[in-house]
Coordinates of C-alpha atoms in Angstrom, one line a residue:
M1 CA 40.4 135.4 50.9
S2 CA 43.9 134.6 52.3
R3 CA 42.8 131.1 53.3
Q4 CA 41.2 130.5 49.9
L5 CA 44.4 131.6 48.1
L6 CA 46.8 129.7 50.3
G7 CA 44.8 126.5 50.5
T8 CA 42.4 125.1 53.1
E9 CA 44.8 122.9 55.0
P10 CA 45.0 124.3 58.6
E11 CA 48.5 122.9 59.2
A12 CA 49.9 124.6 56.1
Y13 CA 48.3 127.9 56.9
G14 CA 49.6 127.7 60.5
T15 CA 53.1 126.9 59.3
L16 CA 53.2 129.9 57.0
Q17 CA 51.9 132.1 59.9
L18 CA 54.7 130.8 62.2
W19 CA 57.4 131.4 59.5
A20 CA 56.0 134.9 58.8
R21 CA 56.4 135.8 62.4
E22 CA 59.9 134.3 62.7
I23 CA 60.9 136.2 59.5
E24 CA 59.4 139.5 60.6
H25 CA 60.8 139.5 64.1
G26 CA 64.3 138.5 63.1
A27 CA 64.3 134.8 64.1
I28 CA 66.2 134.3 60.9
S29 CA 69.0 136.6 61.4
D30 CA 71.7 137.9 59.1
E31 CA 74.2 135.7 61.0
M32 CA 72.0 132.7 60.5
S33 CA 71.7 133.4 56.8
S34 CA 75.5 133.5 56.6
E35 CA 75.7 130.1 58.2
A36 CA 73.1 128.6 55.8
L37 CA 73.8 130.4 52.5
G38 CA 77.4 131.5 52.8
P39 CA 79.2 134.6 54.3
S40 CA 78.5 136.8 51.3
A41 CA 74.8 136.8 51.9
G42 CA 75.1 137.9 55.5
K43 CA 77.8 140.5 54.8
N44 CA 75.9 142.2 51.9
G45 CA 72.7 142.2 53.9
Q46 CA 70.9 140.6 51.0
V47 CA 68.9 138.1 53.1
G48 CA 68.3 140.8 55.8
A49 CA 66.6 143.0 53.2
L50 CA 64.7 140.2 51.8
R51 CA 63.6 139.1 55.2
R52 CA 62.2 142.5 56.2
G53 CA 60.3 143.1 53.0
F54 CA 58.9 139.6 52.6
G55 CA 58.1 139.2 56.3
E56 CA 56.2 142.4 56.4
N57 CA 54.1 141.6 53.3
L58 CA 53.5 138.0 54.2
N59 CA 52.5 138.6 57.7
M60 CA 50.1 141.4 56.6
A61 CA 48.6 139.0 54.1
L62 CA 47.9 136.4 56.7
Q63 CA 46.2 138.7 59.2
P64 CA 42.5 138.2 59.7
N65 CA 40.0 140.8 58.3
S66 CA 42.6 142.0 55.8
E67 CA 40.7 141.4 52.6
P68 CA 40.6 145.0 51.4
R69 CA 44.4 145.1 51.2
M70 CA 44.8 141.6 50.2
A71 CA 44.7 141.9 46.5
G72 CA 47.6 144.2 46.0
V73 CA 49.8 142.4 48.5
L74 CA 49.1 138.9 47.1
T75 CA 49.7 140.3 43.6
R76 CA 53.2 141.2 44.6
L77 CA 53.7 138.0 46.5
W78 CA 52.6 135.7 43.6
S79 CA 54.6 137.5 41.0
V80 CA 57.7 135.7 39.6
E81 CA 60.0 137.7 41.9
G82 CA 57.7 137.0 44.9
L83 CA 57.7 133.2 44.2
V84 CA 61.5 133.3 44.0
A85 CA 61.6 135.1 47.3
V86 CA 59.2 132.5 48.9
V87 CA 61.3 129.6 47.7
A88 CA 64.5 131.2 48.9
L89 CA 63.3 132.0 52.3
L90 CA 61.6 128.6 52.8
A91 CA 64.9 126.9 51.8
L92 CA 66.7 129.1 54.3
V93 CA 64.4 128.1 57.1
A94 CA 64.8 124.4 56.3
V95 CA 68.6 124.6 56.2
W96 CA 68.7 126.5 59.5
R97 CA 66.5 124.0 61.3
T98 CA 68.5 121.1 59.9
G99 CA 71.7 122.7 61.2
R100 CA 70.3 123.0 64.7
L101 CA 69.2 119.4 64.7
K102 CA 72.6 118.2 63.7
K103 CA 74.2 120.2 66.6
R104 CA 71.8 118.6 69.0
N105 CA 72.4 115.1 67.7
Q106 CA 76.2 115.7 68.0
Y107 CA 75.9 115.7 71.8
G108 CA 73.5 112.8 72.0
V109 CA 70.4 115.0 72.6
S110 CA 67.2 114.1 70.8
S111 CA 65.1 116.7 69.0
R112 CA 62.6 116.6 71.9
G113 CA 65.3 117.1 74.6
K114 CA 64.7 113.9 76.5
T115 CA 67.3 112.1 78.6
S116 CA 67.8 108.4 79.4
G117 CA 66.8 107.5 82.9
K118 CA 64.9 109.4 85.6
V119 CA 65.7 110.5 89.1
G120 CA 62.4 111.9 90.2
D121 CA 60.4 114.8 88.8
A122 CA 62.9 117.5 89.9
R123 CA 65.8 115.8 88.3
S124 CA 64.1 115.0 85.0
Q125 CA 62.8 118.6 84.6
G126 CA 66.2 120.0 85.4
T127 CA 67.9 117.6 83.0
A128 CA 65.6 118.6 80.1
R129 CA 66.4 122.3 80.6
A130 CA 70.1 121.5 80.8
E131 CA 70.0 119.5 77.6
D132 CA 68.4 122.4 75.7
N133 CA 70.9 124.9 77.0
N134 CA 74.0 122.6 76.7
A135 CA 73.4 121.4 73.2
D136 CA 75.9 123.8 71.6
R137 CA 78.7 123.8 74.3
I138 CA 79.9 121.6 77.2
D139 CA 82.7 122.9 79.5
A140 CA 83.3 119.6 81.3
I141 CA 82.2 116.0 81.4
V142 CA 81.9 114.2 84.7
V143 CA 82.0 110.4 84.5
G144 CA 80.1 108.9 87.5
A145 CA 77.4 110.4 89.7
G146 CA 78.4 109.0 93.1
V147 CA 79.4 111.2 96.0
A148 CA 82.5 112.7 94.3
G149 CA 81.0 113.0 90.8
S150 CA 77.7 114.6 92.0
A151 CA 79.4 117.0 94.4
L152 CA 81.9 118.0 91.7
A153 CA 79.3 118.5 88.9
F154 CA 77.2 120.7 91.3
T155 CA 80.2 122.8 92.3
L156 CA 81.2 123.3 88.6
G157 CA 77.6 124.0 87.6
K158 CA 77.1 126.5 90.4
D159 CA 80.1 128.4 89.1
G160 CA 78.5 128.7 85.7
R161 CA 80.2 125.8 83.9
R162 CA 78.1 123.7 81.5
V163 CA 78.5 120.1 82.7
L164 CA 77.4 116.8 81.3
V165 CA 77.3 114.0 83.9
L166 CA 77.2 110.4 82.6
E167 CA 76.1 107.7 85.1
R168 CA 75.8 104.0 84.4
D169 CA 72.8 103.4 86.7
L170 CA 70.6 106.2 87.8
N171 CA 68.6 104.0 90.3
E172 CA 69.3 104.4 94.0
P173 CA 72.6 102.6 94.9
D174 CA 72.6 99.9 97.5
R175 CA 76.1 99.8 99.2
I176 CA 77.5 98.8 102.5
V177 CA 80.2 101.5 102.7
G178 CA 80.1 105.3 102.2
E179 CA 77.6 105.6 105.1
L180 CA 79.5 107.6 107.7
L181 CA 80.5 111.2 107.0
Q182 CA 82.9 112.6 109.5
P183 CA 82.4 116.1 111.0
G184 CA 85.3 117.4 108.9
G185 CA 83.4 116.0 105.8
Y186 CA 80.3 117.7 106.9
L187 CA 82.0 121.1 107.1
K188 CA 83.3 120.5 103.5
L189 CA 79.7 119.8 102.6
I190 CA 78.6 123.1 104.1
S191 CA 81.3 124.9 102.1
L192 CA 80.1 123.4 98.9
G193 CA 76.4 124.4 99.7
L194 CA 75.3 120.7 99.9
Q195 CA 74.5 120.4 103.6
D196 CA 70.8 120.0 102.9
C197 CA 71.5 116.7 101.1
V198 CA 71.7 115.0 104.5
D199 CA 68.2 116.3 105.4
G200 CA 65.1 114.2 104.7
I201 CA 67.0 110.8 104.6
D202 CA 66.7 109.8 108.3
A203 CA 70.5 110.6 108.7
Q204 CA 71.7 110.2 112.3
K205 CA 74.1 112.5 114.0
V206 CA 77.3 110.9 115.3
F207 CA 79.3 112.5 118.1
G208 CA 82.2 110.2 118.6
Y209 CA 83.2 106.5 119.1
A210 CA 82.9 103.8 121.7
L211 CA 85.8 101.2 121.9
F212 CA 85.5 97.8 123.2
K213 CA 88.3 95.3 124.1
D214 CA 88.3 92.3 126.3
G215 CA 85.3 93.3 128.3
R216 CA 86.4 96.9 128.8
S217 CA 85.1 100.0 127.0
A218 CA 86.0 103.6 126.4
K219 CA 84.1 106.5 124.9
V220 CA 85.8 109.2 122.9
G221 CA 84.0 112.2 121.6
Y222 CA 84.6 114.5 118.6
P223 CA 86.2 117.9 119.7
L224 CA 83.3 120.0 118.5
E225 CA 83.8 122.9 120.9
G226 CA 83.5 126.3 119.2
L227 CA 81.6 124.9 116.2
S228 CA 77.9 125.3 115.5
D229 CA 75.3 122.9 117.0
D230 CA 74.6 121.4 113.6
V231 CA 78.2 120.2 113.2
A232 CA 78.7 116.5 113.9
G233 CA 79.3 113.3 112.0
R234 CA 76.4 112.0 109.9
S235 CA 75.5 108.3 109.2
F236 CA 72.9 107.3 106.6
H237 CA 72.0 105.0 103.8
N238 CA 74.5 105.7 101.1
G239 CA 72.0 105.4 98.3
R240 CA 69.6 107.9 99.9
F241 CA 72.5 110.4 100.2
I242 CA 73.5 109.9 96.6
M243 CA 70.0 110.4 95.3
K244 CA 69.8 113.8 97.2
L245 CA 73.1 114.9 95.7
R246 CA 71.8 113.9 92.2
E247 CA 68.6 115.9 92.7
K248 CA 70.6 118.8 93.9
L249 CA 72.9 118.9 90.8
A250 CA 70.0 118.3 88.4
S251 CA 68.3 121.4 89.8
L252 CA 70.9 123.5 88.0
S253 CA 70.1 124.5 84.4
T254 CA 73.9 124.3 83.6
V255 CA 74.1 120.6 84.5
T256 CA 72.8 117.7 82.3
L257 CA 72.5 114.3 84.0
K258 CA 72.3 111.4 81.6
Q259 CA 72.3 107.6 82.0
G260 CA 75.0 105.9 80.0
T261 CA 77.9 103.5 80.3
V262 CA 81.2 105.2 79.4
L263 CA 83.2 102.9 77.1
G264 CA 86.4 104.8 76.9
L265 CA 88.2 108.1 76.6
I266 CA 88.6 109.9 73.3
E267 CA 92.3 110.8 72.8
E268 CA 94.0 112.7 70.1
D269 CA 97.8 113.3 70.2
G270 CA 97.9 112.5 73.9
V271 CA 95.1 114.9 74.8
V272 CA 91.7 113.6 76.1
K273 CA 89.0 115.2 74.0
G274 CA 85.9 113.5 75.6
V275 CA 84.3 110.1 76.0
R276 CA 82.5 107.4 74.2
Y277 CA 79.3 106.1 75.9
R278 CA 76.4 103.8 75.3
T279 CA 72.8 104.6 76.3
P280 CA 70.5 102.0 78.0
D281 CA 68.9 101.3 74.6
G282 CA 72.3 100.3 73.1
V283 CA 73.0 103.5 71.0
E284 CA 76.6 104.7 71.2
F285 CA 77.6 108.3 71.2
K286 CA 80.8 110.4 71.2
V287 CA 80.8 113.6 73.3
Q288 CA 83.6 116.1 73.5
A289 CA 84.5 118.7 76.1
P290 CA 87.8 120.6 77.1
L291 CA 88.0 118.8 80.4
T292 CA 86.8 115.3 81.5
F293 CA 86.6 114.3 85.2
V294 CA 86.8 110.6 85.8
C295 CA 84.9 109.8 89.0
D296 CA 83.8 106.3 88.4
G297 CA 84.6 104.8 91.8
C298 CA 86.7 102.1 93.3
F299 CA 86.1 99.7 90.4
S300 CA 87.1 102.3 87.8
N301 CA 87.6 101.1 84.3
L302 CA 89.3 104.3 83.1
R303 CA 91.9 105.0 85.8
R304 CA 94.7 103.0 84.0
N305 CA 94.9 105.8 81.4
L306 CA 95.4 108.5 83.9
C307 CA 97.3 107.0 86.8
D308 CA 99.6 104.2 87.9
P309 CA 97.1 102.1 90.0
Q310 CA 98.8 100.2 92.8
V311 CA 95.7 98.7 94.4
D312 CA 96.0 96.7 97.6
V313 CA 93.2 94.7 99.2
P314 CA 94.1 94.1 102.8
S315 CA 90.7 92.7 103.8
C316 CA 87.0 92.5 103.1
F317 CA 84.0 93.8 104.9
V318 CA 81.0 91.6 105.6
G319 CA 77.9 93.8 106.1
L320 CA 74.7 93.2 108.0
V321 CA 71.8 95.5 109.1
L322 CA 70.6 95.1 112.7
E323 CA 67.0 96.2 113.1
K324 CA 65.5 97.7 116.2
C325 CA 68.9 97.6 117.9
E326 CA 69.9 100.0 120.7
L327 CA 73.5 100.8 120.7
P328 CA 75.3 100.8 124.1
H329 CA 76.2 104.5 123.5
A330 CA 73.6 106.3 121.5
K331 CA 74.7 108.6 118.5
H332 CA 78.2 107.0 118.6
G333 CA 80.0 104.7 116.3
H334 CA 81.2 101.4 117.9
V335 CA 84.5 99.7 117.3
V336 CA 85.1 96.2 118.8
L337 CA 88.7 95.2 118.8
A338 CA 88.1 91.5 118.0
D339 CA 90.1 88.6 116.8
P340 CA 91.3 88.7 114.1
S341 CA 90.3 92.3 113.1
P342 CA 87.9 95.1 114.1
I343 CA 84.1 95.0 113.9
L344 CA 82.2 98.3 113.4
F345 CA 78.6 99.3 114.4
Y346 CA 76.9 102.6 113.6
P347 CA 73.3 103.8 113.0
I348 CA 72.2 104.3 109.4
S349 CA 68.6 105.3 110.3
S350 CA 66.4 105.8 113.3
T351 CA 65.6 102.0 113.3
E352 CA 68.7 100.4 111.7
V353 CA 72.3 99.8 112.7
R354 CA 75.0 98.8 110.2
C355 CA 77.5 96.1 111.2
L356 CA 80.7 95.6 109.3
V357 CA 82.8 92.6 110.1
D358 CA 86.4 92.9 108.9
I359 CA 87.9 89.7 107.5
P360 CA 91.6 89.9 106.6
G361 CA 92.7 88.8 103.1
Q362 CA 90.8 88.7 99.9
K363 CA 88.9 85.4 100.4
V364 CA 85.9 85.2 102.7
P365 CA 83.7 82.2 103.6
S366 CA 81.0 81.4 101.2
V367 CA 77.6 82.9 101.9
A368 CA 75.8 80.5 99.5
N369 CA 76.8 77.2 101.3
G370 CA 76.3 78.6 104.8
D371 CA 80.0 78.9 105.8
M372 CA 79.7 82.6 106.3
A373 CA 76.8 82.3 108.7
K374 CA 78.7 79.6 110.7
Y375 CA 81.7 81.9 110.9
L376 CA 79.7 84.8 112.1
L377 CA 77.7 82.9 114.7
N378 CA 80.5 80.7 116.1
H379 CA 83.5 83.1 115.8
V380 CA 82.3 86.7 115.7
A381 CA 79.2 86.7 117.9
P382 CA 80.8 85.5 121.1
Q383 CA 83.3 88.4 121.0
L384 CA 80.5 91.1 120.8
P385 CA 79.2 93.1 123.8
E386 CA 76.1 91.4 125.2
Q387 CA 73.8 94.3 124.1
L388 CA 74.8 93.8 120.5
R389 CA 75.0 90.0 120.4
G390 CA 71.3 89.2 120.2
P391 CA 70.5 91.6 117.3
F392 CA 73.6 90.5 115.5
I393 CA 72.5 86.8 115.7
K394 CA 69.0 87.7 114.4
A395 CA 70.5 89.6 111.5
V396 CA 72.7 86.6 110.6
E397 CA 69.8 84.2 110.8
K398 CA 67.8 86.5 108.6
G399 CA 70.4 85.9 105.9
D400 CA 70.9 89.2 104.2
I401 CA 74.7 89.0 104.3
R402 CA 76.8 91.0 101.8
S403 CA 80.5 91.5 101.4
M404 CA 82.9 93.8 99.5
P405 CA 86.7 94.2 99.3
N406 CA 88.4 96.9 101.1
K407 CA 90.8 98.6 98.8
S408 CA 93.6 101.1 99.3
M409 CA 95.5 102.9 96.6
P410 CA 97.9 105.9 96.8
A411 CA 97.4 108.7 94.5
L412 CA 100.0 108.3 91.6
P413 CA 98.6 110.4 88.7
K414 CA 99.8 110.6 85.2
P415 CA 99.1 114.2 84.3
T416 CA 97.1 114.1 81.1
P417 CA 95.9 117.1 79.2
G418 CA 92.0 117.2 79.1
A419 CA 91.4 114.8 82.0
L420 CA 91.5 114.5 85.8
L421 CA 90.8 111.6 88.2
M422 CA 88.8 112.3 91.4
G423 CA 87.3 110.3 94.3
D424 CA 87.9 106.6 94.7
A425 CA 89.0 106.3 91.1
F426 CA 92.0 108.4 92.1
N427 CA 92.8 107.6 95.7
M428 CA 91.5 105.0 98.3
R429 CA 92.3 104.1 101.9
H430 CA 91.0 101.4 104.3
P431 CA 87.3 102.4 105.2
L432 CA 87.9 101.6 108.9
T433 CA 88.0 105.3 109.7
G434 CA 85.2 106.5 107.3
G435 CA 87.5 109.1 105.7
G436 CA 86.8 108.5 102.1
M437 CA 84.0 111.0 101.6
T438 CA 85.9 113.6 103.6
V439 CA 88.9 113.3 101.3
A440 CA 86.8 113.5 98.1
L441 CA 84.9 116.6 99.3
S442 CA 88.2 118.2 100.4
D443 CA 89.7 117.6 97.0
I444 CA 86.6 119.2 95.4
L445 CA 87.1 122.3 97.4
V446 CA 90.8 122.6 96.5
L447 CA 89.9 122.1 92.8
R448 CA 87.1 124.6 93.0
D449 CA 89.3 127.3 94.2
M450 CA 91.9 126.5 91.5
L451 CA 89.4 126.5 88.6
K452 CA 87.4 129.6 89.6
P453 CA 89.8 132.2 88.1
L454 CA 89.8 130.4 84.7
P455 CA 87.3 131.8 82.1
D456 CA 87.3 128.4 80.3
F457 CA 89.1 125.1 80.0
S458 CA 90.1 125.4 76.4
D459 CA 93.9 125.4 76.7
S460 CA 94.3 121.7 77.7
S461 CA 98.1 121.8 77.9
A462 CA 98.3 124.9 80.0
L463 CA 95.5 123.7 82.3
C464 CA 97.2 120.3 82.7
D465 CA 100.4 122.0 83.8
Y466 CA 98.5 124.2 86.2
L467 CA 96.5 121.3 87.7
Q468 CA 99.7 119.7 88.8
A469 CA 99.4 122.1 91.8
F470 CA 96.2 120.3 92.7
Y471 CA 98.1 117.0 93.4
T472 CA 100.4 118.8 95.8
R473 CA 97.8 121.1 97.5
R474 CA 95.5 118.2 98.3
K475 CA 98.3 116.3 100.1
P476 CA 98.2 117.5 103.7
V477 CA 94.5 116.7 104.3
A478 CA 94.3 113.6 102.1
S479 CA 97.6 112.0 103.2
T480 CA 96.8 112.5 106.9
I481 CA 93.5 110.7 106.5
N482 CA 95.0 108.0 104.3
T483 CA 98.0 107.4 106.6
L484 CA 95.7 107.3 109.8
A485 CA 93.4 104.8 108.1
G486 CA 96.2 102.4 107.1
A487 CA 98.1 102.7 110.3
L488 CA 95.1 102.4 112.7
Y489 CA 93.9 99.3 110.8
R490 CA 97.3 97.6 111.2
V491 CA 97.3 98.5 114.9
F492 CA 93.7 97.4 115.6
C493 CA 94.2 93.9 114.0
A494 CA 95.1 91.1 116.3
S495 CA 98.6 89.6 116.0
P496 CA 100.5 86.7 117.5
D497 CA 103.6 89.0 117.8
E498 CA 104.1 90.0 121.4
A499 CA 105.2 93.6 120.4
M500 CA 102.1 94.1 118.3
K501 CA 99.9 92.9 121.1
E502 CA 101.4 95.5 123.3
M503 CA 100.9 98.2 120.7
R504 CA 97.3 97.3 120.3
Q505 CA 96.7 97.4 124.0
A506 CA 98.7 100.7 124.3
C507 CA 96.5 102.3 121.7
F508 CA 93.3 101.3 123.5
D509 CA 94.7 102.5 126.9
Y510 CA 96.1 105.8 125.4
L511 CA 92.7 106.7 123.9
S512 CA 91.1 105.8 127.3
L513 CA 93.2 108.4 129.1
G514 CA 90.9 111.2 127.8
G515 CA 91.9 114.8 127.4
V516 CA 94.5 115.5 124.7
F517 CA 95.2 111.8 124.4
S518 CA 91.8 111.1 123.0
T519 CA 90.8 114.5 121.4
G520 CA 94.1 114.7 119.4
P521 CA 93.7 111.3 117.6
V522 CA 90.0 111.8 117.2
A523 CA 90.4 115.2 115.7
L524 CA 92.6 113.6 113.1
L525 CA 90.2 110.8 112.5
S526 CA 87.2 113.2 112.2
G527 CA 88.9 115.4 109.6
L528 CA 88.7 118.4 112.0
N529 CA 92.5 118.7 112.4
P530 CA 94.1 116.8 109.6
R531 CA 97.7 117.8 110.3
P532 CA 100.5 115.2 109.3
L533 CA 102.8 116.3 112.1
S534 CA 100.1 115.8 114.7
L535 CA 99.4 112.3 113.3
V536 CA 103.0 111.2 113.6
T537 CA 103.4 112.7 117.1
H538 CA 100.3 110.8 118.4
F539 CA 101.3 107.6 116.7
F540 CA 104.7 107.5 118.3
A541 CA 103.3 108.7 121.6
V542 CA 101.2 105.5 121.6
A543 CA 104.3 103.5 120.9
L544 CA 106.3 105.2 123.6
Y545 CA 103.4 104.8 126.0
G546 CA 103.5 101.1 125.3
V547 CA 107.3 101.1 125.9
G548 CA 106.9 103.0 129.2
R549 CA 104.5 100.4 130.5
L550 CA 106.9 97.6 129.6
M551 CA 109.9 99.2 131.2
L552 CA 108.3 100.4 134.5
P553 CA 108.7 99.9 137.3
F554 CA 111.8 97.7 136.6
P555 CA 112.9 96.8 133.0
S556 CA 113.7 93.2 132.2
V557 CA 115.7 91.8 129.4
K558 CA 112.6 90.4 127.8
N559 CA 110.6 93.6 128.1
M560 CA 113.5 95.6 126.7
W561 CA 113.6 93.3 123.7
V562 CA 109.8 93.6 123.2
S563 CA 110.1 97.4 123.6
A564 CA 112.7 97.6 120.8
R565 CA 110.5 95.5 118.5
L566 CA 107.5 97.6 119.4
I567 CA 109.3 100.8 118.2
Q568 CA 110.5 98.9 115.1
G569 CA 107.0 97.5 114.4
A570 CA 105.4 100.9 114.8
S571 CA 108.0 102.4 112.4
M572 CA 107.4 99.6 109.8
I573 CA 103.7 100.4 109.9
I574 CA 103.7 104.1 109.4
F575 CA 106.8 105.0 107.4
P576 CA 106.0 102.9 104.3
I577 CA 102.5 104.6 104.1
I578 CA 104.1 108.0 104.4
K579 CA 106.6 107.1 101.8
A580 CA 103.9 106.1 99.4
E581 CA 102.0 109.3 100.0
G582 CA 105.2 111.4 99.5
V583 CA 107.1 112.8 102.4
L584 CA 107.7 116.3 101.0
Q585 CA 104.2 116.8 99.7
M586 CA 102.7 115.5 102.9
F587 CA 104.8 117.6 105.4
F588 CA 106.2 120.5 103.4
P589 CA 103.9 121.0 100.4
S590 CA 105.0 124.6 99.9
M591 CA 108.5 123.4 99.2
V592 CA 107.3 121.5 96.1
P593 CA 107.7 123.7 93.0
T594 CA 104.3 122.6 91.6
Y595 CA 102.5 124.0 94.6
H596 CA 103.1 127.5 93.5
K597 CA 101.8 127.2 89.9
T598 CA 99.5 130.0 88.8
P599 CA 96.4 130.0 86.6
P600 CA 97.3 130.1 82.8
R601 CA 96.8 133.5 81.2
K602 CA 95.1 134.0 77.8

């Protein structure tokens, strides 16, 4: 009888059944009624009473085998009062559903909960859940899903924050840097719970370095005594590592990973409220959150709003992949002190070795017209150890030659409420020492510990004031690695100056001494002991070692002059870098007032 009275369309009948169940079980709550029909309806309980009476009657009417009771129930339902109740409740359901869709669309989420782009099944499923859960509230936006952005988003999501990550391209990156993680960086990875991201990508353990100069070699190992057997450096394909990080963050229901190009920051009265971004199909959205993290890398388009970028490009790396190449010292990075600048070799898989040829300046020979191949074959290849020369020549002849600029940029933030720079968008150093990922992961750990006590990020001004402590607390680790990278690159480059030639030779011989003379500098380079005072001590110990060799057994006027210039040259290398980093923040951070800022209180 009920199907005859209500019509024969199955869809209409099913819809009424669904609404009856929602009404009877409270899916349309008093709070929802207030939102749709006004506060008075919810306060007076008018819709609540209407819901309970109508839902009970309608659901009873739609049950199968209910014909004996149907006449009385339907008589009440189809009375004038019943029809008014039906119309009112159907309107309420429609208004409620429309409101939910509007909220979803406000955050760029479709009604079906789909995202743009895919990173495998695990990521797409995790993203869909995150979109459904994050439609009503976002705690933070992360711009960029590289190493820094992905690790930061995972850390925030694991702490219960709802995070939206926007990445321009979700395909696997193909880069020639960001492939060597120092042991100190691996320890940071463990602290963040991301150590399994180096598993399953054919990553290679690295236990130290081998140095080559003028036919001589020296091997220096990482000081790993007292650490677990798993702790070592890791070298890998950068893209594979990033994809593992993205899969890891997308496994959290609190994190949404979407493909989109961020066009700019949304600012109101000096406060960053969110970002504008464009999806791959050309649709533009605005999304807001209390805090936006800009992690869009060394080519950042957004950093000018948040810092004073003083970017220097001292050189370029030319990258090659040597296949089926056996390194002279297995599981070690190799540094050739060539003319005019260093050449690096390190494994990135069980069958591949990355070669990075440093070329000073911003201009490199053209790859297209063959000048680059001629330069590599005629000038670089003859300076390589014999075991590496053959595979190097084959790689050049194969023709897959790529280059990228090596940038350095001190951290000079403009504290801005609602936004924070991270990763290479914030701070860069020469990649010779492979310290970039270690600095980024260290920064994330400092930031995690600072943000944990906060219930939310809603008070932008108070949070901005509190986060000034972040810029100071990160300094000892970041500045040590930054200074070492810049100073070591200057020392390792060839120079016509007699004093700098002596400094370069003294550095090689100092590291060759072994013991504390090698473990001390390598502990700094590896991120295992990033102490600024230790860095300055070893740097000037190298300079004094060079002076001692010049002055003994009998000093000459010429050697005394060269010695004075050597000390002067060493000072001119390291002191400007320290000044740019900030002397007080680097060596005595606790003396800086911002270091002691406490979390804002509600």
